[in-house]
PDB file of C-alpha atoms in Angstrom:
ATOM      1  CA  UNK A 590      39.745 113.176  11.337  1.00 75.00           C
ATOM      2  CA  UNK A 591      42.754 112.602  13.691  1.00 76.00           C
ATOM      3  CA  UNK A 592      44.788 115.668  12.458  1.00 77.00           C
ATOM      4  CA  UNK A 593      47.080 114.584   9.746  1.00 84.00           C
ATOM      5  CA  UNK A 594      47.967 117.177   7.141  1.00 90.00           C
ATOM      6  CA  UNK A 595      47.886 114.524   4.268  1.00 92.00           C
ATOM      7  CA  UNK A 596      46.128 111.173   4.049  1.00 91.00           C
ATOM      8  CA  UNK A 597      47.217 108.639   1.239  1.00 92.00           C
ATOM      9  CA  UNK A 598      45.149 105.674   0.643  1.00 90.00           C
ATOM     10  CA  UNK A 599      47.558 103.028  -0.881  1.00 88.00           C
ATOM     11  CA  UNK A 600      44.881 101.221  -2.503  1.00 88.00           C
ATOM     12  CA  UNK A 601      44.001 104.259  -4.559  1.00 94.00           C
ATOM     13  CA  UNK A 602      47.570 105.776  -5.012  1.00 94.00           C
ATOM     14  CA  UNK A 603      51.071 104.942  -5.402  1.00 96.00           C
ATOM     15  CA  UNK A 604      52.414 106.114  -2.033  1.00 95.00           C
ATOM     16  CA  UNK A 605      55.938 106.539  -2.745  1.00 96.00           C
ATOM     17  CA  UNK A 606      55.014 109.146  -5.801  1.00 97.00           C
ATOM     18  CA  UNK A 607      52.596 110.681  -3.427  1.00 97.00           C
ATOM     19  CA  UNK A 608      55.212 111.428  -0.657  1.00 97.00           C
ATOM     20  CA  UNK A 609      57.728 112.524  -3.327  1.00 97.00           C
ATOM     21  CA  UNK A 610      55.114 115.155  -4.493  1.00 97.00           C
ATOM     22  CA  UNK A 611      54.140 116.178  -1.114  1.00 97.00           C
ATOM     23  CA  UNK A 612      57.917 116.509  -0.202  1.00 97.00           C
ATOM     24  CA  UNK A 613      58.849 118.038  -3.428  1.00 98.00           C
ATOM     25  CA  UNK A 614      61.170 114.974  -3.994  1.00 97.00           C
ATOM     26  CA  UNK A 615      63.168 115.318  -0.971  1.00 97.00           C
ATOM     27  CA  UNK A 616      61.439 112.465   1.066  1.00 97.00           C
ATOM     28  CA  UNK A 617      59.928 112.265   4.569  1.00 97.00           C
ATOM     29  CA  UNK A 618      61.976 113.262   7.764  1.00 97.00           C
ATOM     30  CA  UNK A 619      60.362 110.081   9.506  1.00 96.00           C
ATOM     31  CA  UNK A 620      58.077 107.317   8.942  1.00 96.00           C
ATOM     32  CA  UNK A 621      56.326 104.865  11.186  1.00 93.00           C
ATOM     33  CA  UNK A 622      54.685 101.624  10.332  1.00 92.00           C
ATOM     34  CA  UNK A 623      52.178 100.550  12.754  1.00 87.00           C
ATOM     35  CA  UNK A 624      50.855  97.582  10.340  1.00 87.00           C
ATOM     36  CA  UNK A 625      53.523  95.110  10.302  1.00 89.00           C
ATOM     37  CA  UNK A 626      53.027  94.688   6.509  1.00 91.00           C
ATOM     38  CA  UNK A 627      55.991  93.878   4.762  1.00 95.00           C
ATOM     39  CA  UNK A 628      55.113  95.936   2.025  1.00 93.00           C
ATOM     40  CA  UNK A 629      54.258  99.003   4.292  1.00 94.00           C
ATOM     41  CA  UNK A 630      57.515  98.611   6.016  1.00 96.00           C
ATOM     42  CA  UNK A 631      59.578  98.512   2.686  1.00 97.00           C
ATOM     43  CA  UNK A 632      57.368 102.048   1.792  1.00 96.00           C
ATOM     44  CA  UNK A 633      58.542 103.519   5.130  1.00 97.00           C
ATOM     45  CA  UNK A 634      62.133 102.755   4.260  1.00 98.00           C
ATOM     46  CA  UNK A 635      61.891 103.720   0.719  1.00 97.00           C
ATOM     47  CA  UNK A 636      60.014 107.147   1.396  1.00 97.00           C
ATOM     48  CA  UNK A 637      62.259 108.848   3.876  1.00 98.00           C
ATOM     49  CA  UNK A 638      65.118 110.983   2.883  1.00 98.00           C
ATOM     50  CA  UNK A 639      68.661 110.817   3.527  1.00 97.00           C
ATOM     51  CA  UNK A 640      69.749 110.800   7.002  1.00 98.00           C
ATOM     52  CA  UNK A 641      65.600 110.051   8.061  1.00 97.00           C
ATOM     53  CA  UNK A 642      64.300 107.767  10.668  1.00 97.00           C
ATOM     54  CA  UNK A 643      61.832 104.726  10.549  1.00 97.00           C
ATOM     55  CA  UNK A 644      60.062 103.064  13.323  1.00 95.00           C
ATOM     56  CA  UNK A 645      58.749  99.750  13.026  1.00 95.00           C
ATOM     57  CA  UNK A 646      56.175  99.255  15.536  1.00 90.00           C
ATOM     58  CA  UNK A 647      53.535  96.781  14.071  1.00 83.00           C
ATOM     59  CA  UNK A 648      55.041  93.302  14.114  1.00 83.00           C
ATOM     60  CA  UNK A 649      55.861  91.506  11.196  1.00 86.00           C
ATOM     61  CA  UNK A 650      56.617  87.825  10.653  1.00 85.00           C
ATOM     62  CA  UNK A 651      59.287  88.241   7.920  1.00 92.00           C
ATOM     63  CA  UNK A 652      60.150  91.387   5.764  1.00 94.00           C
ATOM     64  CA  UNK A 653      62.940  91.483   3.150  1.00 96.00           C
ATOM     65  CA  UNK A 654      64.651  94.508   2.894  1.00 95.00           C
ATOM     66  CA  UNK A 655      67.433  95.885   0.890  1.00 96.00           C
ATOM     67  CA  UNK A 656      69.943  96.797   3.360  1.00 95.00           C
ATOM     68  CA  UNK A 657      72.369  98.909   1.024  1.00 95.00           C
ATOM     69  CA  UNK A 658      69.677 100.906  -0.690  1.00 95.00           C
ATOM     70  CA  UNK A 659      67.215 101.485   1.918  1.00 95.00           C
ATOM     71  CA  UNK A 660      69.611 101.772   5.154  1.00 94.00           C
ATOM     72  CA  UNK A 661      73.487 102.052   4.689  1.00 95.00           C
ATOM     73  CA  UNK A 662      73.528 104.480   1.424  1.00 96.00           C
ATOM     74  CA  UNK A 663      70.895 106.861   3.043  1.00 96.00           C
ATOM     75  CA  UNK A 664      72.380 106.608   6.389  1.00 97.00           C
ATOM     76  CA  UNK A 665      68.843 106.550   8.111  1.00 96.00           C
ATOM     77  CA  UNK A 666      67.861 105.381  11.669  1.00 97.00           C
ATOM     78  CA  UNK A 667      65.698 102.349  12.001  1.00 96.00           C
ATOM     79  CA  UNK A 668      64.354 101.434  15.359  1.00 94.00           C
ATOM     80  CA  UNK A 669      61.824  98.770  16.656  1.00 92.00           C
ATOM     81  CA  UNK A 670      59.447  99.541  19.304  1.00 86.00           C
ATOM     82  CA  UNK A 671      56.737  97.509  20.523  1.00 76.00           C
ATOM     83  CA  UNK A 672      55.115 100.077  23.277  1.00 74.00           C
ATOM     84  CA  UNK A 673      55.528 103.100  24.760  1.00 73.00           C
ATOM     85  CA  UNK A 674      57.352 103.435  27.986  1.00 78.00           C
ATOM     86  CA  UNK A 675      55.371 104.510  31.137  1.00 85.00           C
ATOM     87  CA  UNK A 676      57.109 107.877  31.808  1.00 89.00           C
ATOM     88  CA  UNK A 677      55.821 109.256  28.294  1.00 87.00           C
ATOM     89  CA  UNK A 678      52.171 108.529  29.202  1.00 87.00           C
ATOM     90  CA  UNK A 679      51.635 111.650  30.801  1.00 93.00           C
ATOM     91  CA  UNK A 680      52.903 113.432  27.613  1.00 93.00           C
ATOM     92  CA  UNK A 681      50.818 111.368  25.248  1.00 88.00           C
ATOM     93  CA  UNK A 682      47.841 111.915  27.111  1.00 90.00           C
ATOM     94  CA  UNK A 683      48.290 115.569  27.528  1.00 94.00           C
ATOM     95  CA  UNK A 684      48.734 115.617  23.775  1.00 91.00           C
ATOM     96  CA  UNK A 685      45.315 113.849  22.816  1.00 89.00           C
ATOM     97  CA  UNK A 686      43.632 115.927  25.264  1.00 93.00           C
ATOM     98  CA  UNK A 687      44.928 119.270  23.883  1.00 93.00           C
ATOM     99  CA  UNK A 688      44.183 118.306  20.247  1.00 88.00           C
ATOM    100  CA  UNK A 689      40.884 116.953  21.211  1.00 89.00           C
ATOM    101  CA  UNK A 690      41.966 113.739  19.148  1.00 88.00           C
ATOM    102  CA  UNK A 691      39.023 111.246  18.723  1.00 89.00           C
ATOM    103  CA  UNK A 692      41.252 108.326  19.628  1.00 86.00           C
ATOM    104  CA  UNK A 693      38.096 106.112  20.155  1.00 87.00           C
ATOM    105  CA  UNK A 694      38.004 105.928  16.110  1.00 88.00           C
ATOM    106  CA  UNK A 695      41.633 103.608  16.668  1.00 85.00           C
ATOM    107  CA  UNK A 696      40.073 101.247  18.839  1.00 90.00           C
ATOM    108  CA  UNK A 697      38.986  98.169  17.186  1.00 90.00           C
ATOM    109  CA  UNK A 698      38.028  95.784  20.121  1.00 93.00           C
ATOM    110  CA  UNK A 699      37.153  96.371  23.949  1.00 93.00           C
ATOM    111  CA  UNK A 700      36.874  93.585  26.751  1.00 94.00           C
ATOM    112  CA  UNK A 701      36.093  94.086  30.357  1.00 93.00           C
ATOM    113  CA  UNK A 702      38.778  93.380  32.677  1.00 91.00           C
ATOM    114  CA  UNK A 703      37.644  89.868  33.843  1.00 92.00           C
ATOM    115  CA  UNK A 704      37.855  88.801  29.883  1.00 93.00           C
ATOM    116  CA  UNK A 705      42.009  89.699  30.299  1.00 91.00           C
ATOM    117  CA  UNK A 706      42.891  86.475  29.778  1.00 93.00           C
ATOM    118  CA  UNK A 707      40.854  86.157  26.370  1.00 93.00           C
ATOM    119  CA  UNK A 708      41.949  89.557  25.057  1.00 92.00           C
ATOM    120  CA  UNK A 709      45.680  88.536  25.742  1.00 90.00           C
ATOM    121  CA  UNK A 710      44.864  85.259  23.876  1.00 92.00           C
ATOM    122  CA  UNK A 711      43.453  87.064  21.019  1.00 91.00           C
ATOM    123  CA  UNK A 712      46.108  89.592  21.057  1.00 85.00           C
ATOM    124  CA  UNK A 713      48.926  86.871  20.689  1.00 85.00           C
ATOM    125  CA  UNK A 714      46.766  85.195  17.925  1.00 87.00           C
ATOM    126  CA  UNK A 715      46.804  88.364  16.308  1.00 80.00           C
ATOM    127  CA  UNK A 716      43.076  88.516  15.964  1.00 88.00           C
ATOM    128  CA  UNK A 717      42.930  91.993  17.628  1.00 87.00           C
ATOM    129  CA  UNK A 718      44.614  95.335  16.629  1.00 80.00           C
ATOM    130  CA  UNK A 719      43.792  98.183  19.010  1.00 84.00           C
ATOM    131  CA  UNK A 720      42.502  96.688  22.142  1.00 87.00           C
ATOM    132  CA  UNK A 721      41.204  98.285  25.252  1.00 88.00           C
ATOM    133  CA  UNK A 722      39.895  97.274  28.620  1.00 89.00           C
ATOM    134  CA  UNK A 723      36.943  98.954  29.965  1.00 89.00           C
ATOM    135  CA  UNK A 724      35.085  98.868  33.324  1.00 83.00           C
ATOM    136  CA  UNK A 725      31.784 100.500  34.806  1.00 76.00           C
TER     137      UNK A 725
END
């Protein structure tokens, strides 16, 4: 629904095998983990090809990785990012509009601006996911 060419449900299929099948054994060029799940972060590192790129956006309290196998020998680039810089907002908004992406399907919580203190508290407690502020 959001424009993906392939969707893999990790509860129903082996993610690494499916990515290998889709890429004819090459591996993905890039992987982004937004969940913060240690399992998903390891899958992201394992599914990319040599010289691939991985971004961790979701926060994880602790993840154990295998640096030699997942980073060094594959020579991948791993970055962490918590947000998009403001100078990229126009490009992101244009992309969403041009592709007519139903981004409302990503929203898990909405708050009125007056509820900002509570919204940020819930975010800090990791009780929200994709929250937006709305006003009338």
